[in-house]
PDB file of C-alpha atoms in Angstrom:
ATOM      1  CA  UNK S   1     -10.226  -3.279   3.127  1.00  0.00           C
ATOM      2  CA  UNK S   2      -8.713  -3.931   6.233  1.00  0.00           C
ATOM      3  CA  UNK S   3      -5.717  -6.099   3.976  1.00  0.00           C
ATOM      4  CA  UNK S   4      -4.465  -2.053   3.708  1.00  0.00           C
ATOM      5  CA  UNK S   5      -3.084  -2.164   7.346  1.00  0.00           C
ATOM      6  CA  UNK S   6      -1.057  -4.732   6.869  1.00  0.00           C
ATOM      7  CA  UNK S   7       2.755  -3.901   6.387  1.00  0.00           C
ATOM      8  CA  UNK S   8       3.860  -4.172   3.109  1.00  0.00           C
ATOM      9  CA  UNK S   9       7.625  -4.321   3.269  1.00  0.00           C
ATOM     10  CA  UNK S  10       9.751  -6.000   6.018  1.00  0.00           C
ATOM     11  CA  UNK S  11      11.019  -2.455   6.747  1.00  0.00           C
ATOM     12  CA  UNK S  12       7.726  -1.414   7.333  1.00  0.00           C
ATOM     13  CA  UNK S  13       6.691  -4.307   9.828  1.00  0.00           C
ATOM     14  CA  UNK S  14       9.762  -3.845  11.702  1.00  0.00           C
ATOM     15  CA  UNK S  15       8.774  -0.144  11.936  1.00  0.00           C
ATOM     16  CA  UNK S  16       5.795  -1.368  13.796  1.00  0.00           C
ATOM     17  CA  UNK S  17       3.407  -1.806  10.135  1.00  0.00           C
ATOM     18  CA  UNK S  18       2.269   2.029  10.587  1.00  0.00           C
ATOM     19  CA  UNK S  19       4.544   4.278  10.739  1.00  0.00           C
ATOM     20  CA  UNK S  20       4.477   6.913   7.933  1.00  0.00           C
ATOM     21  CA  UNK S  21       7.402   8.879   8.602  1.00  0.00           C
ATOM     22  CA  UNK S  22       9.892   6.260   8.349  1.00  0.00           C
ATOM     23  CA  UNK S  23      12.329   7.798   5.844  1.00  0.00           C
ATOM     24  CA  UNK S  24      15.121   4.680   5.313  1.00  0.00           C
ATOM     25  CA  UNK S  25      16.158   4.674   2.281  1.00  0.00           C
ATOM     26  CA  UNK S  26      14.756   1.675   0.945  1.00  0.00           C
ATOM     27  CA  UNK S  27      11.453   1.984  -1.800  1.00  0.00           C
ATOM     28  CA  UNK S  28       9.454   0.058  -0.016  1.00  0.00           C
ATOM     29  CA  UNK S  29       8.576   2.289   2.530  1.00  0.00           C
ATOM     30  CA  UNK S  30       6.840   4.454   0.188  1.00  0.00           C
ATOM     31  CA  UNK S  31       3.552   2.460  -0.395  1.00  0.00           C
ATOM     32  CA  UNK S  32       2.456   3.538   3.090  1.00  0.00           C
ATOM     33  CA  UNK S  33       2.817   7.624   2.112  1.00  0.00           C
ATOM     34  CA  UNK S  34       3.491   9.148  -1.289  1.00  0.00           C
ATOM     35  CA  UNK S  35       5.735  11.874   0.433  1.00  0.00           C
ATOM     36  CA  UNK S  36       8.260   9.332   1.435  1.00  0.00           C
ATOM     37  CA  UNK S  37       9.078   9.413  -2.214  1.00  0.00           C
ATOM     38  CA  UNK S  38      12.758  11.090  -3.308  1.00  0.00           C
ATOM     39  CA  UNK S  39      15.001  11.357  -5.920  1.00  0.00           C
ATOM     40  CA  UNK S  40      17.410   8.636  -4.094  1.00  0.00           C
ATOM     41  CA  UNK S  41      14.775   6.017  -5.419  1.00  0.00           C
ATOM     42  CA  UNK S  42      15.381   6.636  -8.908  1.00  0.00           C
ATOM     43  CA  UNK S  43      15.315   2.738 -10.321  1.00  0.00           C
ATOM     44  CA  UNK S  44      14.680   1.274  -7.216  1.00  0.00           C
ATOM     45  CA  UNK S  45      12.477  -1.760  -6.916  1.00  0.00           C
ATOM     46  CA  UNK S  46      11.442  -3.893  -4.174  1.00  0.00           C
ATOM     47  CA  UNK S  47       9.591  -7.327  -4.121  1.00  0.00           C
ATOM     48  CA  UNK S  48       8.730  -8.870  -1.273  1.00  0.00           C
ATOM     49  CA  UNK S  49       6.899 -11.815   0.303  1.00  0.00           C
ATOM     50  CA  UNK S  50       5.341 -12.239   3.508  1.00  0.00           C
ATOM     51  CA  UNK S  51       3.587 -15.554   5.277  1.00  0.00           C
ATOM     52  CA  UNK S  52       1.083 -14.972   8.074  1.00  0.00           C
ATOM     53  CA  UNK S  53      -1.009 -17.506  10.041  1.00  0.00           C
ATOM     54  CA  UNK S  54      -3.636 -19.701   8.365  1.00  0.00           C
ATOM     55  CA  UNK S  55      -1.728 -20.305   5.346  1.00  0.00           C
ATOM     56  CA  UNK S  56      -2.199 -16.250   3.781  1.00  0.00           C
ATOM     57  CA  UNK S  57       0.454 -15.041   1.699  1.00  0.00           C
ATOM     58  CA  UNK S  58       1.407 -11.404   0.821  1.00  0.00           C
ATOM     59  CA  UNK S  59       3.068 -10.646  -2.775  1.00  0.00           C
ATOM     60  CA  UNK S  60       4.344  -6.705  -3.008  1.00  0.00           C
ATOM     61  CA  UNK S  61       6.246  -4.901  -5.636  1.00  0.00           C
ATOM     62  CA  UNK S  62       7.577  -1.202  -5.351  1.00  0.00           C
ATOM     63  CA  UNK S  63       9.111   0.699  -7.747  1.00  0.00           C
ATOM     64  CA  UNK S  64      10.183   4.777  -8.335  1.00  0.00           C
ATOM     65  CA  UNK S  65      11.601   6.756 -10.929  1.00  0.00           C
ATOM     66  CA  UNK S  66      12.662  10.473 -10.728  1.00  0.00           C
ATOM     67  CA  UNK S  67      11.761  12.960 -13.795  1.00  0.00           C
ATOM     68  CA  UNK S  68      14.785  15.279 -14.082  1.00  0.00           C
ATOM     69  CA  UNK S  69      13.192  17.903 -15.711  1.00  0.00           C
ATOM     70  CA  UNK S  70       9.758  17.889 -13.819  1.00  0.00           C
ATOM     71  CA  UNK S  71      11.670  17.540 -10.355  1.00  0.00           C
ATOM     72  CA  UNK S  72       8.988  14.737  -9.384  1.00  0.00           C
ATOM     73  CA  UNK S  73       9.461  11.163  -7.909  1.00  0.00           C
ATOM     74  CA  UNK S  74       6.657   8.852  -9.175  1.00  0.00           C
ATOM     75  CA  UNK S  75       6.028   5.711  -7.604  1.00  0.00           C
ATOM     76  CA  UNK S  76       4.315   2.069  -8.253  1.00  0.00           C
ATOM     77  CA  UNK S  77       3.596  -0.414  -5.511  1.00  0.00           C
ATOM     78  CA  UNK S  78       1.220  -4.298  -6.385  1.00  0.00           C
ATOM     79  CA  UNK S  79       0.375  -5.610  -3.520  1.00  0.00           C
ATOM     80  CA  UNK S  80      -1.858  -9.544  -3.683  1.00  0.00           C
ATOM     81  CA  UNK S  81      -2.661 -10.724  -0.081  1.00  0.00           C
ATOM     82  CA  UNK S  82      -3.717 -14.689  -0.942  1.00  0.00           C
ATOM     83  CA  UNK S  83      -5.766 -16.278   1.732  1.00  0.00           C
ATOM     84  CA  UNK S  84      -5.504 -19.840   0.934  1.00  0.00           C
ATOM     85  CA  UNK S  85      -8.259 -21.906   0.498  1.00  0.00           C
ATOM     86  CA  UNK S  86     -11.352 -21.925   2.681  1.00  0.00           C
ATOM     87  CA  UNK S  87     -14.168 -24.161   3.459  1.00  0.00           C
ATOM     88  CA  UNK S  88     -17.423 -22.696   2.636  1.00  0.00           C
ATOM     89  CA  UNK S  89     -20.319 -22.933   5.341  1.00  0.00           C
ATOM     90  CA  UNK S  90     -23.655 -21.044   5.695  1.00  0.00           C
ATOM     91  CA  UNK S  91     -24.791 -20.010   9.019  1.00  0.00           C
ATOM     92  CA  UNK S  92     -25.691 -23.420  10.343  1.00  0.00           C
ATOM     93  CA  UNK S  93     -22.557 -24.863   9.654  1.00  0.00           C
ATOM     94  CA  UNK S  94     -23.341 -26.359   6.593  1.00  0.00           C
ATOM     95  CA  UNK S  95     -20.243 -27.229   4.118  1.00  0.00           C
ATOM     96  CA  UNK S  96     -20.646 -25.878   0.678  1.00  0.00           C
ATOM     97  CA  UNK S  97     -17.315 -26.358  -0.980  1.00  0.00           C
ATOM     98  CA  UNK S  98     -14.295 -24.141  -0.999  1.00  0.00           C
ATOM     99  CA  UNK S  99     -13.765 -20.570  -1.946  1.00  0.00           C
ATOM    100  CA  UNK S 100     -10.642 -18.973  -1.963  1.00  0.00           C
ATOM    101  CA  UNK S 101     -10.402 -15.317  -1.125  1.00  0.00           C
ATOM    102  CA  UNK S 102      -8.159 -12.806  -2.221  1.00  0.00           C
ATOM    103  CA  UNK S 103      -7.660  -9.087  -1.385  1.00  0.00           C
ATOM    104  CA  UNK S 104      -5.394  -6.854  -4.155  1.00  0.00           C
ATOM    105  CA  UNK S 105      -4.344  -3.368  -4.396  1.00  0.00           C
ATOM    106  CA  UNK S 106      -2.321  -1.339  -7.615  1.00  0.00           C
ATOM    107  CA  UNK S 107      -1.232   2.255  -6.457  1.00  0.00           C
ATOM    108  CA  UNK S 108       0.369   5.185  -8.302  1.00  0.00           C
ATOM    109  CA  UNK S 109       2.279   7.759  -6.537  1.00  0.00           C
ATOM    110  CA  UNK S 110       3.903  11.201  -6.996  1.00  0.00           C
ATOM    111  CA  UNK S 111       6.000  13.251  -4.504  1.00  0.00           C
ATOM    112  CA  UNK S 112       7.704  16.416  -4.568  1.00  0.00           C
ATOM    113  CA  UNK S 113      10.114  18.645  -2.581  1.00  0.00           C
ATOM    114  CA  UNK S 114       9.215  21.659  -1.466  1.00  0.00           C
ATOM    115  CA  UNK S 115      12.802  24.014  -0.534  1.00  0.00           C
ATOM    116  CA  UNK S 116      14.588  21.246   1.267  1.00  0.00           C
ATOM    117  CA  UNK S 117      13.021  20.088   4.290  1.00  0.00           C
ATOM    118  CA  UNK S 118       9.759  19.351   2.723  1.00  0.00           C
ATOM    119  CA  UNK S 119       8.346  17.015   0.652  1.00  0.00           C
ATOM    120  CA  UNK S 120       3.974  16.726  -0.193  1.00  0.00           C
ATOM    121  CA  UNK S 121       2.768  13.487  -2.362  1.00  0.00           C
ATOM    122  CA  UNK S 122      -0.269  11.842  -3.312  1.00  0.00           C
ATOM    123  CA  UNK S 123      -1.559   8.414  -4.002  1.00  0.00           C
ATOM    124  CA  UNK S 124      -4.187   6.675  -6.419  1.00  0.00           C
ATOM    125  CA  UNK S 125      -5.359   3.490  -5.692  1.00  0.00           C
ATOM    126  CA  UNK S 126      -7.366   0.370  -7.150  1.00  0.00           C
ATOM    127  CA  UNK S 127      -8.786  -1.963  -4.655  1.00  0.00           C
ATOM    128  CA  UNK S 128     -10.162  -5.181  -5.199  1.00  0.00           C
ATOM    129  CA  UNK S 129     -11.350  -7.906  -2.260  1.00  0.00           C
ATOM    130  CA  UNK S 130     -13.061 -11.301  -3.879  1.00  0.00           C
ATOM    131  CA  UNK S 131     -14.308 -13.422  -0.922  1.00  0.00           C
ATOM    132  CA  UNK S 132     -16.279 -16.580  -2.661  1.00  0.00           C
ATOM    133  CA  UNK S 133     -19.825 -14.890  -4.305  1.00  0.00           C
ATOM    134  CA  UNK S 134     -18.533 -11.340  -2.843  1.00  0.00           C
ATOM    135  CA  UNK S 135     -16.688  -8.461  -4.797  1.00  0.00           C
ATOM    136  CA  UNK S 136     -15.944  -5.085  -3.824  1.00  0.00           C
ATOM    137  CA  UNK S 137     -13.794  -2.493  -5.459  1.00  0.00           C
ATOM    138  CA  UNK S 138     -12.770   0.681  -4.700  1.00  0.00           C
ATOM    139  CA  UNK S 139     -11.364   3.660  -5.832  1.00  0.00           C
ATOM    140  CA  UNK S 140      -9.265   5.650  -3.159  1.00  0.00           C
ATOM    141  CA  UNK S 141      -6.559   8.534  -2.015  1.00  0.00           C
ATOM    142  CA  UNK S 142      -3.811   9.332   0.090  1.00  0.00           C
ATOM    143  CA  UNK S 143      -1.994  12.398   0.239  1.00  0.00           C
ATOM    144  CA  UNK S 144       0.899  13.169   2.580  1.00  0.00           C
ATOM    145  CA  UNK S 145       3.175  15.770   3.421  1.00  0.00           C
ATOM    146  CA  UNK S 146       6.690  14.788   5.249  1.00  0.00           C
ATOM    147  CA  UNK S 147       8.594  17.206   7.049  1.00  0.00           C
ATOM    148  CA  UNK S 148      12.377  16.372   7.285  1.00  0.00           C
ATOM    149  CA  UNK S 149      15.563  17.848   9.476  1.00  0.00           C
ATOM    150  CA  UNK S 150      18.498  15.470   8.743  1.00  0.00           C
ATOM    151  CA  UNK S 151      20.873  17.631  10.897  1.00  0.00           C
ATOM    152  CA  UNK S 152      18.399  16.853  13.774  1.00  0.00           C
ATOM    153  CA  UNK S 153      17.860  13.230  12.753  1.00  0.00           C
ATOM    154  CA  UNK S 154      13.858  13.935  13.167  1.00  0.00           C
ATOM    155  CA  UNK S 155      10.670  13.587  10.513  1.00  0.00           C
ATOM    156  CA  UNK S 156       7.153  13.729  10.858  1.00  0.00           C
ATOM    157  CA  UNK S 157       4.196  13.606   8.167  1.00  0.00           C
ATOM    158  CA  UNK S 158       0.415  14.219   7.967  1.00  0.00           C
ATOM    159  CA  UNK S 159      -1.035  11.639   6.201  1.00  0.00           C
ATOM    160  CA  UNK S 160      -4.421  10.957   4.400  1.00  0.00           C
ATOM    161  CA  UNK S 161      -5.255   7.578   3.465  1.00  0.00           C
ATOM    162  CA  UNK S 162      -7.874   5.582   1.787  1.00  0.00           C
ATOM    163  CA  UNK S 163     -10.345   8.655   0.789  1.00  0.00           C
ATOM    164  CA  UNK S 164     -12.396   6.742  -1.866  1.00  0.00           C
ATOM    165  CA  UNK S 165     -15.927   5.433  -3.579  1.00  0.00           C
ATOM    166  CA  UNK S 166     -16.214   1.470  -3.598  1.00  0.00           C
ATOM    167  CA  UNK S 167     -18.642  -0.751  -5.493  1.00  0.00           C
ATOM    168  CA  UNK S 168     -20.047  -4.036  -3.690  1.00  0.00           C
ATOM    169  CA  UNK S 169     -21.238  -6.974  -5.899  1.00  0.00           C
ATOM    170  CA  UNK S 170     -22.917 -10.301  -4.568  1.00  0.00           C
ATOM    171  CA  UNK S 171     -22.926 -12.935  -7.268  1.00  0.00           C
ATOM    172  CA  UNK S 172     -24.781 -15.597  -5.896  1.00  0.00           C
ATOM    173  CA  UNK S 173     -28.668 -17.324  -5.741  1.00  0.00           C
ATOM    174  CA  UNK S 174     -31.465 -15.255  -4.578  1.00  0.00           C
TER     175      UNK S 174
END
């Protein structure tokens, strides 16, 4: 599922695509580590588009809401990477048609502060790649903890991403 490492925010990709500490105060940021999530973010949403090379095309939506009386931040981020379509070839070269693939993930979050320079979350995640006659889904975690010292302009997290089970399907002859 290497679609995961892509940014999925324009904050994120000017961040450098990885960087899980990033605490702007934009939603978006949040679908790389739950502990990003805050209160600020209450109604927050985010949509965003992205066009790489060879015609693929990134879709994302992030969202957050804060529960008042549990003193949690939960969080929703889509993302659909579409690769365009794709000539289909065995391993001589052979043509076989098109295929389009597609890659797809649907994440729930939940973060909360811990006195007031901490923050831990966690992350549940559905995968789901489709490449032609080849599925694969997956099931997977993050969870993060985010330090913060706003007098000292710093932050830094610990982040654990993509701890899962996945299920591989070939539909095809044979």
């Amino acid at each position: 599922y290497n679609f995961l490492r892509l940014p999925s925010s324009p904050f994120l990709a000017a961040a450098g695509g990885v960087n899980t500490s990033y605490t702007l105060g934009d939603v978006s940021v949040t679908a790389n580590n739950p502990a990003l999530l805050r209160s600020s973010f209450h109604k927050q949403l985010h949509a965003g588009f992205h066009s790489f090379i060879a015609n693929t095309k990134a879709y994302a939506l992030t969202g957050a809401a804060f529960l008042k009386n549990q003193q949690t931040t939960l969080g929703g981020h889509i993302q659909f990477i579409d690769h365009g379509t794709l000539p289909a070839t065995d391993a001589a070269g052979n043509a076989s048609g098109n295929f389009r693939p597609v890659d797809f993930v649907a994440q729930l979050s939940a973060a909360k502060g811990y006195p007031e320079k901490w923050t831990y979350g966690a992350t549940v995640k559905f995968i789901h790649s489709s490449y032609g006659q080849y599925r694969s889904s997956a099931v997977a975690a993050d969870v993060g903890v985010l330090f913060t010292d706003s007098a000292r302009n710093f932050s830094a997290s610990l982040l654990v991403k993509n701890m899962g089970v996945q299920l591989k399907t070939y539909a095809g002859e044979g």
